[in-house]
Amino acid sequence: MLDELRTEIDRLDEQLLLLLSKRMEVARRIGEAKARGEAPLRDEAREAVVRGKWLESAARLGVPASLAEGLLSLVLRESIRSQLRPPRESIAVVGSGRMAAALLSVLGSSAVSTDFFGEPGLKPCDAFSSSEYIIIATRPSVLGSAAFRESLRCASGKVVSDVFSAKGSAFKELESLSQSVGFNYVSLHPLFSGAVDPWEEVMVVVPSATSGDALGRVVRLWEGLGFRVVTSDADYHDRAMAVAQVIHHLYLAALMRALERASRELGVDYTRFVTHSLKSTLAVAERIMRQPEVVREIQSTNRYAAIARRLGVEAMKEAAEELGGAS
Ligand SMILES: O=C(O)C(=O)C[C@]1(C(=O)O)C=C[C@@H](O)C=C1
C-alpha cells in the first residue's frame, strides 16, 4: 500500500517538474520577445493577474494559499532570472564602499572599479575614458575634491549617475557640471546596500535637465538586471526619503538608546529576554547603526529631514499618550 502510494507521488512529482520545465521554456521565450521589443522585463500588473489565478485555482483545488503563494514567488523569480539582460554598456563604478561593491557584484563583468582614495588599480580618468556609463558610488563629499572635478572632464560625452541618498544640492551641482562638461546626467538611488538580489530591490531613477535619451537607456539597464525601477523628480525623491529613511533611522537610533537607558533605570539585563520580534528589529537597527556616518549623512543632507524628525517626535509623544502616558 505504502509503496503504491509512493509510486503515485513519484509519478505526480515527475508531472509537476515536466510542467515547470515547460513553463520555464515559455518564460524564456517571452524574455526573448521582450528583449527584441525592448519591453520592461518585469510586468507587475501581469504578475498580479497570474497571482490571482493561482490563488483562485488553489482555493478550488484545496491547495493552501501559503503554499501556492510561496511556490509562485519562486516560479516568478526563476522566470525573471531566465529573462535577465546583462548590460551591453561598459561601465565604471567609482568607490570602494558597500554600495560600490554591491553595484559591481550585480553588474558583473560589464563593470570596472575605480576610486579617488587609496591606490586604485585603474585611474579614474582612464576608467571614464574607456567606459560609456559612469556610476559615482562614493560619499557626496567627493564633489568637493579638485581631483574628482578634474577627472570628470574625461566623462565628456558619457552617461553619468550618482547614488547619493539625498538629491538636493549635490544633484544641482552634478546637473550643472553635466552642462559645463557635457555629459548626460541621470541620478540614481539604489534602495539597498550590501548583498543584493535584484528581484527584491528598487532602483530609483531621477532625471536631470541633461538626461535626454540616456534616461531610457539607464532605466532599461536596471530593469534588464531585474530591479524594480521607480522614476521620480529630485524634490519628490527627497520628500519621500525624508519619510522612508529619515524617520526610520531616527526611530532605530532612539530605540537603541531607549533600550540602554530603560534597562539601566529598571536594573535588568534585557538581552537575555529578547523576543523573536525584537530580535529581528535589533538585527536591522544594528546593521544600520554600524554605519553612523551614512546615517548622519542622510539626516544632514536631506533638506526635509528636520520636518520629518519633528513629525517623528510628535508622533512618538502622541503614541505614548495614547498608550497610557509617560511619567
Ligand atoms: O508574462 C510575462 O511578461 C512574463 O515574463 C512571464 C511572467 C511569469 O512567469 O508568469 C514573468 C515575469 C513577469 O513579471 C510576469 C509574468
Coordinates of C-alpha atoms and ligand atoms in Angstrom, one line a residue:
M1 CA 0.0 0.0 0.0
L2 CA 2.7 2.5 1.1
D3 CA 4.8 1.5 -1.9
E4 CA 2.0 2.1 -4.3
L5 CA 1.2 5.5 -2.9
R6 CA 4.9 6.5 -3.1
T7 CA 5.0 5.3 -6.7
E8 CA 2.0 7.6 -7.3
I9 CA 3.8 10.5 -5.7
D10 CA 6.9 9.9 -7.8
R11 CA 4.7 10.0 -10.9
L12 CA 3.0 13.2 -9.9
D13 CA 6.3 14.9 -9.0
E14 CA 7.6 14.0 -12.5
Q15 CA 4.5 15.6 -14.0
L16 CA 4.9 18.7 -11.8
L17 CA 8.5 19.1 -12.9
L18 CA 7.6 18.5 -16.5
L19 CA 5.1 21.3 -16.3
L20 CA 7.5 23.5 -14.5
S21 CA 10.2 23.0 -17.2
K22 CA 7.6 23.8 -20.0
R23 CA 6.6 26.9 -18.1
M24 CA 10.2 28.0 -17.8
E25 CA 10.7 27.5 -21.5
V26 CA 7.7 29.7 -22.3
A27 CA 9.0 32.4 -19.9
R28 CA 12.4 32.3 -21.6
R29 CA 10.7 32.8 -25.0
I30 CA 8.7 35.7 -23.5
G31 CA 12.0 37.1 -22.4
E32 CA 13.4 37.0 -25.9
A33 CA 10.3 38.7 -27.3
K34 CA 10.6 41.4 -24.7
A35 CA 14.3 42.0 -25.4
R36 CA 13.5 42.4 -29.1
G37 CA 10.8 44.9 -28.4
E38 CA 12.8 46.5 -25.5
A39 CA 9.8 45.9 -23.2
P40 CA 10.4 46.0 -19.5
L41 CA 11.4 42.7 -18.1
R42 CA 9.1 42.8 -15.1
D43 CA 5.4 43.3 -15.5
E44 CA 3.8 43.7 -12.1
A45 CA 0.3 44.1 -13.5
R46 CA 0.7 40.7 -15.2
E47 CA 2.2 39.2 -12.1
A48 CA -0.9 40.3 -10.1
V49 CA -3.2 38.6 -12.7
V50 CA -1.1 35.4 -12.5
R51 CA -1.1 35.5 -8.7
G52 CA -5.0 36.0 -8.7
K53 CA -5.4 33.0 -11.0
W54 CA -3.1 30.8 -8.8
L55 CA -4.9 31.7 -5.6
E56 CA -8.3 31.1 -7.2
S57 CA -7.3 27.7 -8.6
A58 CA -5.5 26.8 -5.3
A59 CA -8.7 27.6 -3.3
R60 CA -10.8 25.5 -5.7
L61 CA -8.3 22.5 -5.6
G62 CA -7.8 22.6 -1.8
V63 CA -4.1 23.8 -2.0
P64 CA -3.2 26.0 0.9
A65 CA -2.8 29.7 -0.2
S66 CA 0.5 30.0 1.6
L67 CA 1.9 27.0 -0.4
A68 CA 0.6 28.5 -3.7
E69 CA 2.0 32.0 -2.8
G70 CA 5.4 30.6 -1.9
L71 CA 5.6 28.4 -4.9
L72 CA 4.5 31.1 -7.3
S73 CA 7.0 33.5 -5.9
L74 CA 9.9 31.0 -6.6
V75 CA 8.5 30.4 -10.1
L76 CA 8.3 34.1 -10.9
R77 CA 11.7 34.7 -9.6
E78 CA 13.1 32.0 -11.8
S79 CA 11.2 33.5 -14.8
I80 CA 12.8 36.8 -14.2
R81 CA 16.2 35.2 -13.7
S82 CA 15.9 33.5 -17.1
Q83 CA 15.0 36.8 -18.8
L84 CA 17.8 38.9 -17.3
R85 CA 19.8 41.0 -19.8
P86 CA 23.3 41.8 -18.8
P87 CA 24.3 45.4 -19.7
R88 CA 25.7 46.0 -23.1
E89 CA 27.4 49.2 -22.0
S90 CA 30.9 49.2 -20.5
I91 CA 30.6 50.7 -17.0
A92 CA 32.9 52.3 -14.5
V93 CA 31.9 52.2 -10.8
V94 CA 33.6 54.8 -8.7
G95 CA 34.1 54.0 -5.0
S96 CA 35.2 51.3 -2.6
G97 CA 32.4 51.2 0.0
R98 CA 29.5 48.8 0.4
M99 CA 27.4 50.4 -2.3
A100 CA 30.2 50.3 -4.9
A101 CA 30.7 46.6 -4.0
A102 CA 27.0 45.8 -4.3
L103 CA 26.8 47.5 -7.7
L104 CA 30.0 45.8 -9.0
S105 CA 28.5 42.5 -8.0
V106 CA 25.2 42.9 -9.8
L107 CA 26.9 44.5 -12.9
G108 CA 29.4 41.6 -13.1
S109 CA 31.9 41.6 -15.9
S110 CA 30.4 44.7 -17.6
A111 CA 31.9 47.0 -14.9
V112 CA 35.3 48.1 -13.8
S113 CA 36.2 49.6 -10.5
T114 CA 38.0 52.9 -9.8
D115 CA 38.3 55.3 -6.8
F116 CA 39.7 58.6 -5.7
F117 CA 41.1 57.2 -2.4
G118 CA 43.9 54.8 -1.9
E119 CA 45.6 53.3 -4.9
P120 CA 43.0 52.4 -7.5
G121 CA 44.1 49.7 -9.9
L122 CA 42.6 51.8 -12.7
K123 CA 42.9 55.6 -12.6
P124 CA 39.5 57.4 -12.7
C125 CA 40.2 59.3 -15.9
D126 CA 41.3 56.1 -17.7
A127 CA 38.2 54.3 -16.4
F128 CA 35.9 57.1 -17.5
S129 CA 37.5 57.3 -21.0
S130 CA 37.1 53.6 -21.6
S131 CA 33.5 53.4 -20.3
E132 CA 30.2 54.5 -21.7
Y133 CA 28.4 54.7 -18.3
I134 CA 30.0 56.1 -15.1
I135 CA 28.4 55.5 -11.7
I136 CA 29.7 57.6 -8.8
A137 CA 29.2 55.3 -5.7
T138 CA 31.1 57.4 -3.2
R139 CA 30.0 59.7 -0.4
P140 CA 28.8 63.2 -1.7
S141 CA 31.9 64.8 -0.2
V142 CA 33.7 63.6 -3.3
L143 CA 32.1 66.7 -5.1
G144 CA 34.5 68.9 -3.1
S145 CA 37.6 67.1 -4.4
A146 CA 39.5 69.0 -7.1
A147 CA 40.8 65.7 -8.4
F148 CA 37.3 64.5 -8.9
R149 CA 36.2 67.5 -10.8
E150 CA 39.3 67.4 -12.9
S151 CA 38.7 63.7 -13.9
L152 CA 35.1 64.4 -14.7
R153 CA 36.3 66.1 -17.9
C154 CA 37.2 62.6 -19.1
A155 CA 33.4 61.8 -18.7
S156 CA 32.5 64.3 -21.5
G157 CA 30.0 62.6 -23.9
K158 CA 29.3 59.8 -21.4
V159 CA 26.4 59.0 -19.2
V160 CA 27.0 59.7 -15.5
S161 CA 25.0 58.6 -12.5
D162 CA 25.5 59.2 -8.7
V163 CA 23.9 57.2 -6.0
F164 CA 23.6 59.8 -3.2
S165 CA 20.7 59.2 -0.9
A166 CA 19.6 62.9 -0.9
K167 CA 19.4 64.7 -4.2
G168 CA 19.1 68.4 -3.1
S169 CA 22.3 70.4 -3.6
A170 CA 24.5 67.5 -4.8
F171 CA 22.0 66.9 -7.6
K172 CA 22.1 70.6 -8.6
E173 CA 25.9 70.6 -8.6
L174 CA 26.2 67.5 -10.8
E175 CA 23.5 68.8 -13.1
S176 CA 25.4 72.0 -13.6
L177 CA 28.7 70.1 -14.1
S178 CA 26.9 67.9 -16.7
Q179 CA 26.0 71.1 -18.6
S180 CA 29.5 72.6 -18.4
V181 CA 31.5 69.3 -19.1
G182 CA 28.9 67.9 -21.5
F183 CA 27.7 64.5 -20.1
N184 CA 24.2 63.1 -19.7
Y185 CA 23.4 63.1 -16.0
V186 CA 20.8 60.6 -14.7
S187 CA 20.8 60.4 -10.9
L188 CA 20.1 57.1 -9.1
H189 CA 19.2 56.0 -5.6
P190 CA 19.5 52.3 -5.0
L191 CA 17.2 51.5 -2.1
F192 CA 19.6 48.8 -0.8
S193 CA 23.2 48.3 0.1
G194 CA 25.3 45.1 0.8
A195 CA 24.5 41.8 -0.9
V196 CA 21.5 42.2 -3.2
D197 CA 19.1 40.0 -5.0
P198 CA 17.7 42.5 -7.6
W199 CA 14.3 40.7 -7.5
E200 CA 13.7 42.2 -4.1
E201 CA 15.1 45.6 -4.7
V202 CA 14.1 49.0 -6.0
M203 CA 16.3 51.4 -8.1
V204 CA 15.1 55.0 -8.0
V205 CA 15.9 56.9 -11.2
V206 CA 15.9 60.7 -11.1
P207 CA 16.1 62.5 -14.4
S208 CA 18.0 65.8 -14.8
A209 CA 18.0 68.6 -17.4
T210 CA 20.7 66.8 -19.3
S211 CA 19.4 63.2 -19.2
G212 CA 18.0 63.2 -22.7
D213 CA 17.9 59.7 -24.4
A214 CA 20.2 58.4 -21.6
L215 CA 17.2 58.2 -19.3
G216 CA 15.6 55.4 -21.3
R217 CA 19.0 53.6 -21.6
V218 CA 19.6 53.8 -17.8
V219 CA 16.0 52.6 -17.0
R220 CA 16.4 49.7 -19.4
L221 CA 19.8 48.7 -18.0
W222 CA 18.5 48.4 -14.4
E223 CA 15.2 46.8 -15.5
G224 CA 17.2 44.3 -17.5
L225 CA 19.1 43.3 -14.3
G226 CA 15.8 42.5 -12.6
F227 CA 15.3 45.6 -10.5
R228 CA 12.0 47.3 -9.9
V229 CA 12.6 50.9 -11.3
V230 CA 10.8 53.9 -9.8
T231 CA 11.2 57.2 -11.6
S232 CA 11.0 60.4 -9.6
D233 CA 12.0 64.0 -9.8
A234 CA 14.7 65.1 -7.4
D235 CA 12.5 67.0 -5.0
Y236 CA 9.8 64.4 -4.7
H237 CA 12.6 61.8 -4.1
D238 CA 13.9 63.8 -1.2
R239 CA 10.5 64.3 0.4
A240 CA 9.8 60.6 0.0
M241 CA 13.2 59.6 1.6
A242 CA 12.6 62.0 4.5
V243 CA 9.6 59.8 5.3
A244 CA 11.0 56.4 4.4
Q245 CA 14.6 56.9 5.6
V246 CA 15.0 59.8 7.9
I247 CA 12.1 58.8 10.3
H248 CA 13.1 55.1 10.1
H249 CA 16.7 55.8 11.2
L250 CA 15.6 58.3 13.8
Y251 CA 13.4 55.7 15.5
L252 CA 16.0 53.0 15.3
A253 CA 18.6 55.3 16.9
A254 CA 16.1 56.2 19.6
L255 CA 15.2 52.6 20.1
M256 CA 18.8 51.6 20.8
R257 CA 19.2 54.4 23.3
A258 CA 15.8 53.7 25.0
L259 CA 16.7 50.0 25.5
E260 CA 20.0 51.0 27.1
R261 CA 18.5 53.6 29.4
A262 CA 15.5 51.7 30.4
S263 CA 17.4 48.6 31.3
R264 CA 19.8 50.7 33.4
E265 CA 17.0 52.5 35.2
L266 CA 15.0 49.3 35.8
G267 CA 18.1 47.3 36.7
V268 CA 17.7 44.5 34.2
D269 CA 19.8 42.8 31.5
Y270 CA 17.2 42.7 28.8
T271 CA 19.5 41.0 26.3
R272 CA 18.6 37.6 27.8
F273 CA 14.9 38.3 27.2
V274 CA 14.9 39.4 23.6
T275 CA 11.7 38.3 21.9
H276 CA 11.5 37.0 18.4
S277 CA 10.2 40.3 17.0
L278 CA 12.7 42.4 18.9
K279 CA 15.5 40.2 17.6
S280 CA 14.6 41.0 14.0
T281 CA 14.2 44.7 14.8
L282 CA 17.6 44.7 16.5
A283 CA 19.3 43.0 13.6
V284 CA 18.1 45.8 11.3
A285 CA 19.0 48.5 13.9
E286 CA 22.5 47.2 14.4
R287 CA 23.1 46.8 10.7
I288 CA 22.1 50.5 10.1
M289 CA 23.8 51.9 13.2
R290 CA 27.1 50.1 12.2
Q291 CA 27.4 52.9 9.6
P292 CA 26.9 56.0 11.7
E293 CA 28.5 58.2 9.0
V294 CA 25.9 57.1 6.5
V295 CA 23.0 57.7 9.0
R296 CA 24.4 61.2 9.8
E297 CA 24.8 62.0 6.1
I298 CA 21.2 61.1 5.3
Q299 CA 20.0 63.2 8.2
S300 CA 22.1 66.2 7.3
T301 CA 21.9 66.3 3.5
N302 CA 18.1 65.8 3.1
R303 CA 16.6 69.3 3.4
Y304 CA 13.3 67.9 4.6
A305 CA 14.9 65.9 7.4
A306 CA 14.1 68.4 10.2
I307 CA 10.4 68.4 9.3
A308 CA 10.4 64.6 9.3
R309 CA 12.2 64.5 12.7
R310 CA 9.7 67.0 14.2
L311 CA 6.8 64.9 13.0
G312 CA 8.5 61.7 14.2
V313 CA 9.0 63.1 17.7
E314 CA 5.4 64.4 17.8
A315 CA 4.1 61.0 16.7
M316 CA 6.1 59.3 19.4
K317 CA 4.7 61.6 22.1
E318 CA 1.2 61.1 20.9
A319 CA 1.6 57.3 20.7
A320 CA 2.9 57.3 24.3
E321 CA -0.1 59.4 25.5
E322 CA -2.5 57.0 23.7
L323 CA -0.8 54.0 25.4
G324 CA -1.3 55.4 28.9
G325 CA 1.1 58.3 29.2
A326 CA 4.8 58.6 30.2
S327 CA 5.9 59.5 33.7
Ligands
LIG1 O1 4.1 37.5 -18.8 C1 5.3 37.9 -18.8 O2 5.6 39.1 -19.2 C2 6.4 37.1 -18.3 O3 7.6 37.4 -18.4 C3 6.1 35.8 -17.5 C4 6.0 36.1 -16.0 C5 5.6 34.7 -15.4 O4 6.4 33.9 -15.1 O5 4.3 34.5 -15.3 C6 7.3 36.5 -15.5 C7 7.6 37.8 -15.3 C8 6.7 38.9 -15.4 O6 6.9 39.9 -14.4 C9 5.3 38.5 -15.5 C10 5.0 37.2 -15.7

